[in-house]
Short mmCIF file of C-alpha atoms in Angstrom, two decimals:
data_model
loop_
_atom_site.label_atom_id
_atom_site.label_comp_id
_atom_site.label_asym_id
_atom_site.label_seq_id
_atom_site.Cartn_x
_atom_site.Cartn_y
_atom_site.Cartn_z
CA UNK A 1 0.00 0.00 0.00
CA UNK A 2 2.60 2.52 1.11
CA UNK A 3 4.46 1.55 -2.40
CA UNK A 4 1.59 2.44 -4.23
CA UNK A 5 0.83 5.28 -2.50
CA UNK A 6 4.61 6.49 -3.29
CA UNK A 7 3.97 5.55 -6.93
CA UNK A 8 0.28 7.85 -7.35
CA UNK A 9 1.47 10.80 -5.01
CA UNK A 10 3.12 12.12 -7.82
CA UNK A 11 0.26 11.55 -10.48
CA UNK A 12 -2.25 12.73 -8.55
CA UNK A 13 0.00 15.97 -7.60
CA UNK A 14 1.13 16.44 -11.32
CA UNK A 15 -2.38 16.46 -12.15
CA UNK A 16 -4.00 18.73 -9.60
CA UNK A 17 -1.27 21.49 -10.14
CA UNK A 18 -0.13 23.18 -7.13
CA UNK A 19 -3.29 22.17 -4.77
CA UNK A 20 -1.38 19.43 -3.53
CA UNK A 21 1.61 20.66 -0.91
CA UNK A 22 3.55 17.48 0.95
CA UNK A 23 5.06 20.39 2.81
CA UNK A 24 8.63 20.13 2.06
CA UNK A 25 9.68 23.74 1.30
CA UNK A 26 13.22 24.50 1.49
CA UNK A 27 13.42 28.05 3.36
CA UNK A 28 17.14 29.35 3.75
CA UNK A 29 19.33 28.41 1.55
CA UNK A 30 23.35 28.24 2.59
CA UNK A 31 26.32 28.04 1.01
CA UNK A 32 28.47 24.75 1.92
CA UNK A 33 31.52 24.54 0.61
CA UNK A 34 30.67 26.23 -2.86
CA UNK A 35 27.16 24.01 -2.74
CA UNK A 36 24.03 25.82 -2.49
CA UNK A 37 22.24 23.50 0.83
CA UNK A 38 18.84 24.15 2.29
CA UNK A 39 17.34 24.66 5.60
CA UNK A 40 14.56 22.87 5.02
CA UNK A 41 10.77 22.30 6.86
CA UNK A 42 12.06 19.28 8.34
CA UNK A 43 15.41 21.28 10.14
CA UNK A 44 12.35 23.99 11.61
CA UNK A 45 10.17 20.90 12.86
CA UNK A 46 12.86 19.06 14.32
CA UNK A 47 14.00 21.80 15.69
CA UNK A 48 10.63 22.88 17.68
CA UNK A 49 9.96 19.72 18.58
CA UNK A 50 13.22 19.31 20.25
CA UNK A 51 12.40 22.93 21.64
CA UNK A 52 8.98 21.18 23.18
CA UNK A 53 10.79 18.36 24.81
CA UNK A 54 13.09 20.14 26.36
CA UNK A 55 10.44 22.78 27.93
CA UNK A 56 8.29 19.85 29.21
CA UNK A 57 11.98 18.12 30.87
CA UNK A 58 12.33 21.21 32.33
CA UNK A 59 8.84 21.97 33.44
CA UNK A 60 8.68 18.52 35.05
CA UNK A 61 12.17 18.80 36.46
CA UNK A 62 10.43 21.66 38.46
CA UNK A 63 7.41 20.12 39.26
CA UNK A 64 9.28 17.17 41.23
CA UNK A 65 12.10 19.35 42.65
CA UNK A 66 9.75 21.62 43.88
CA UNK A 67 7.49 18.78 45.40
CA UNK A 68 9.98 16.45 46.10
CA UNK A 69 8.55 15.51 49.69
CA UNK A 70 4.78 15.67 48.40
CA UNK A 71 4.49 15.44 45.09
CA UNK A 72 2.09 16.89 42.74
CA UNK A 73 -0.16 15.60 40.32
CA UNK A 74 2.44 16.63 37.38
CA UNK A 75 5.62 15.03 39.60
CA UNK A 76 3.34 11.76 40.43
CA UNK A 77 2.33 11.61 36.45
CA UNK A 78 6.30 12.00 35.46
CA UNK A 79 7.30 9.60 37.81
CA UNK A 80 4.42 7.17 36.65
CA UNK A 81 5.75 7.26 33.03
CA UNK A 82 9.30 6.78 34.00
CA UNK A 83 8.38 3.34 36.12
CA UNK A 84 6.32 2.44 33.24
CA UNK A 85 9.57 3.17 30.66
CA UNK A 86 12.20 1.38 32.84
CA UNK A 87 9.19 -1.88 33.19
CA UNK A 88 9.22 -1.86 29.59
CA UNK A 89 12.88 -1.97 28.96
CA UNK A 90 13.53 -4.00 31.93
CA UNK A 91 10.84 -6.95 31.18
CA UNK A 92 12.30 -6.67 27.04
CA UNK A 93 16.35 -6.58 27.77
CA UNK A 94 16.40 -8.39 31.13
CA UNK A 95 19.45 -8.00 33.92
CA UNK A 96 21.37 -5.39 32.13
CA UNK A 97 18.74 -2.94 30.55
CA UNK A 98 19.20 0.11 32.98
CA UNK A 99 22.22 1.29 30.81
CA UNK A 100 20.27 2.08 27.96
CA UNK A 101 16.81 3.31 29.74
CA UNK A 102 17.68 6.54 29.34
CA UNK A 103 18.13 5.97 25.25
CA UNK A 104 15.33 4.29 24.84
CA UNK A 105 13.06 6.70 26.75
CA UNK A 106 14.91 9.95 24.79
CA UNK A 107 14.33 8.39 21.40
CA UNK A 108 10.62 6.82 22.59
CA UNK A 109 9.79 10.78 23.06
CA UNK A 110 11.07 12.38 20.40
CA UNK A 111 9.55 9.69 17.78
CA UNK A 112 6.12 9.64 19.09
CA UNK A 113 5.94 13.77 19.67
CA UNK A 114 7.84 14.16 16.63
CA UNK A 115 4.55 11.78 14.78
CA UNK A 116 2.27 13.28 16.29
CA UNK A 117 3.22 16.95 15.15
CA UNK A 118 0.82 17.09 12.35
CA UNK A 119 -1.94 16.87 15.00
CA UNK A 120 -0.42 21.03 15.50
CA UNK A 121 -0.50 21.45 11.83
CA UNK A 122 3.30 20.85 11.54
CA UNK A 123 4.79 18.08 9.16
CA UNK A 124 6.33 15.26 10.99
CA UNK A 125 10.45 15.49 11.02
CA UNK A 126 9.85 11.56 11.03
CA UNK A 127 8.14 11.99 7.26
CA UNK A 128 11.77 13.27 5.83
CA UNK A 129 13.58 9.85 5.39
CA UNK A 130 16.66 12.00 6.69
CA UNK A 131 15.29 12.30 10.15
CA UNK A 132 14.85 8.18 10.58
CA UNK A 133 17.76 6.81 8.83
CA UNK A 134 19.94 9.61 11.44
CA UNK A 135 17.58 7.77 14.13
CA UNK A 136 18.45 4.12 13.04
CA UNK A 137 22.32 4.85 12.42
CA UNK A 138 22.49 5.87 16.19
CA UNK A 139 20.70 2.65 17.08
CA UNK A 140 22.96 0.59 14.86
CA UNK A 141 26.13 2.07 16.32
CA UNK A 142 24.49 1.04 19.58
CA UNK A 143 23.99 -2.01 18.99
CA UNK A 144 27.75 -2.73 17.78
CA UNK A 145 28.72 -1.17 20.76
CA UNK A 146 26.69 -3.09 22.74
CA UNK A 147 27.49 -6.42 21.05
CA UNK A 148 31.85 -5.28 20.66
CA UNK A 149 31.34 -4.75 24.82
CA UNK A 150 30.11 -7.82 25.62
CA UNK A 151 31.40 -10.46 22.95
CA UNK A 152 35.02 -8.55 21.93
CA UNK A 153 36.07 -9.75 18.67
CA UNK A 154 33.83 -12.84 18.30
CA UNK A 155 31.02 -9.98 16.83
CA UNK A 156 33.49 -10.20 13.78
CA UNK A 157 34.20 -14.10 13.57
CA UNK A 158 30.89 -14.45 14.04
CA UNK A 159 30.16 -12.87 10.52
CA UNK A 160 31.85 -16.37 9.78
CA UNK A 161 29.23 -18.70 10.39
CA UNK A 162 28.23 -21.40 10.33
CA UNK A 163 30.19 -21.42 7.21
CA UNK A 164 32.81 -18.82 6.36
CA UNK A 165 31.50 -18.65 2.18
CA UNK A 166 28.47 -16.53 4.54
CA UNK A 167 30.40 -13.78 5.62
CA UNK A 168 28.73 -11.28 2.55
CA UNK A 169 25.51 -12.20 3.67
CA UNK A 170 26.05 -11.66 6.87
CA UNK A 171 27.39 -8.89 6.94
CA UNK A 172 24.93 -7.60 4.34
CA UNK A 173 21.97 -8.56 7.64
CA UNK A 174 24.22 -6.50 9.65
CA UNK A 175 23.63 -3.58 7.76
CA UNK A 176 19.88 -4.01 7.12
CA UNK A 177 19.35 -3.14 10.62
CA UNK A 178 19.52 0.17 10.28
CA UNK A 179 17.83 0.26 6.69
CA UNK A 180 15.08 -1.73 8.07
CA UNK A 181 14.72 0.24 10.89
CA UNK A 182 14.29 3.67 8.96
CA UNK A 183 12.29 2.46 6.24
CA UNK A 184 9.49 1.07 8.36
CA UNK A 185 9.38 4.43 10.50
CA UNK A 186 9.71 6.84 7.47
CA UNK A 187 7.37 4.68 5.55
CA UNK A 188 4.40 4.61 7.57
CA UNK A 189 4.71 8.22 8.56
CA UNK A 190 4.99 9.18 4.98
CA UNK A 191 2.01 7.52 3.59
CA UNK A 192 0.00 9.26 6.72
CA UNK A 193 1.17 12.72 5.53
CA UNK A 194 1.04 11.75 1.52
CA UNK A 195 -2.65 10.85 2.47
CA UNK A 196 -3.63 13.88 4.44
CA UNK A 197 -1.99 16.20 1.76
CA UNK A 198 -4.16 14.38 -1.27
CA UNK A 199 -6.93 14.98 1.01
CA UNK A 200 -6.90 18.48 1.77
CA UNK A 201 -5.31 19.43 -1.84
CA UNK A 202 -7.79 17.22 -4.12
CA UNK A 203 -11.28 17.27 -1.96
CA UNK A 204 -13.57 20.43 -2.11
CA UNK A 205 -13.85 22.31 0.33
CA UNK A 206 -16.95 21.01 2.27
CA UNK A 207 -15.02 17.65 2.74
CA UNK A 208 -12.06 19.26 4.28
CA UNK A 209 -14.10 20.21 7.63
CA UNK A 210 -14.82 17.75 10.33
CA UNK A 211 -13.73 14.41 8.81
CA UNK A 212 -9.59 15.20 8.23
CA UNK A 213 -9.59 15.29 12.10
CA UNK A 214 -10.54 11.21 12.45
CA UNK A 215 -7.62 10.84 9.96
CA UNK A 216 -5.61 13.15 11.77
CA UNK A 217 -6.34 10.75 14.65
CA UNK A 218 -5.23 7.51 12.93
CA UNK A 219 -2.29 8.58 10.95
CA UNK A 220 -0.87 11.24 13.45
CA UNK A 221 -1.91 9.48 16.83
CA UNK A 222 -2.73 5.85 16.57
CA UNK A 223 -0.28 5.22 13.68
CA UNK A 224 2.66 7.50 15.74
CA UNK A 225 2.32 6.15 18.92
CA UNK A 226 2.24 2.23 17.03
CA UNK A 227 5.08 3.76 15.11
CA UNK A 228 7.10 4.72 18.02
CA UNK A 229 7.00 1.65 20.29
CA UNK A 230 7.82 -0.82 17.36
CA UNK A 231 11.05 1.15 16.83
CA UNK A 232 11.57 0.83 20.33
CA UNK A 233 10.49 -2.70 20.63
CA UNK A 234 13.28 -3.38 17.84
CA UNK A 235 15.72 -1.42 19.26
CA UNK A 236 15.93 -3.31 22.32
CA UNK A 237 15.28 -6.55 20.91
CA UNK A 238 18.18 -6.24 18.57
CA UNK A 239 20.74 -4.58 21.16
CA UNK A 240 19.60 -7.77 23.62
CA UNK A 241 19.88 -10.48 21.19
CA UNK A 242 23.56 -8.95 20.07
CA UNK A 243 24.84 -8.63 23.84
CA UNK A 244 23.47 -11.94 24.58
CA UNK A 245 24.29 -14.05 21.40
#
């Protein structure tokens, strides 16, 4: 579906003139190194969604400082998500999950506010392939970390079984990770904001009121949040199965 979806956007936009906008608007351009480069929609969302996670750390970094002895509803809500955050890691990586709690949490945040964005008329950073693959990269490295920590230089003979002719294949899997890992993220996210664009660029006008918020609901909300804890599930499955292999 998303294929085909990647495969009509076009048409449909080619056809329809300009009434279609995916939202990708380069805004300042820069010169880099004699190469005209872009600040693009994606740099401003990321950006103020960064912005907005850092206000709320700080905000609730107040809340429970200030209430430390008695907390408040805001301090006893914070703390509730960060036992529920450390279950989940705990109960998917076992014995040695608290170093990586804190990644886990930080990317969990960003991905799901960062998909759930449009909901505030803003276009997902997650949408800009970009944004995900620079997401799965730092889970990859990670994960060889993790795996070069625990197992030394068997992660590399490894590559060698069960027969050596298997090492290009292997190490080809290796590398998929992190392909994987983006495409499924920037995938689903795109086809959400491809669909809400042919929507609101193709329908008239009476169709545009009342109904785009249910789809803002699935594709920004219930697709995000699904969005965000399979790339966490992964994460954590993959960093636990190379530790423990």
């Amino acid at each position: 579906g998303y294929a085909m979806g990647m495969i009509q956007a076009p048409m449909l936009a080619a056809a329809s003139g300009n009434d279609v906008d995916f939202m990708v608007h380069g805004l300042i351009p820069l010169n880099f190194f004699g190469h005209k480069v872009w600040i693009t929609t994606t740099h401003v969302t990321t950006l103020i969604v960064m912005i907005f996670i850092m206000v709320l750390a700080l905000i609730a970094r107040r809340s429970i400082m200030k209430d430390y002895e008695k907390p408040s509803g805001l301090a006893n809500a914070v703390e509730m998500v960060v036992e529920m955050l450390d279950k989940l890691v705990k109960s998917t990586m076992g014995k040695h999950w608290k170093p990586f709690a804190n990644y886990i949490g930080s990317i969990m945040f960003f991905i799901f506010i960062a998909n759930t964005s449009g909901l505030f008329g803003l276009r997902a950073p997650t949408a800009d392939y970009g944004t995900t693959l620079s997401l799965a990269l730092i889970t990859f490295v990670m994960i060889q970390y993790s795996a070069f920590k625990t197992r030394k230089f068997r992660m590399f003979t490894d590559l060698f079984q069960p027969i050596p002719v298997l090492f290009p294949v292997n190490v080809i899997g290796e590398f998929a990770t992190p392909v994987s890992l983006s495409l499924r993220l920037f995938g689903n996210i795109m086809a959400g904001t491809i669909m809400l664009s042919l929507w609101y660029g193709l329908l008239p006008i009476f169709a545009k009121l009342g109904l785009p918020a249910f789809l803002h609901v699935y594709f920004d909300l219930f697709s995000g949040a699904i969005q965000t804890f399979v790339f966490a599930m992964l994460t954590m499955t993959f960093i636990a199965d190379k530790r423990n292999a």
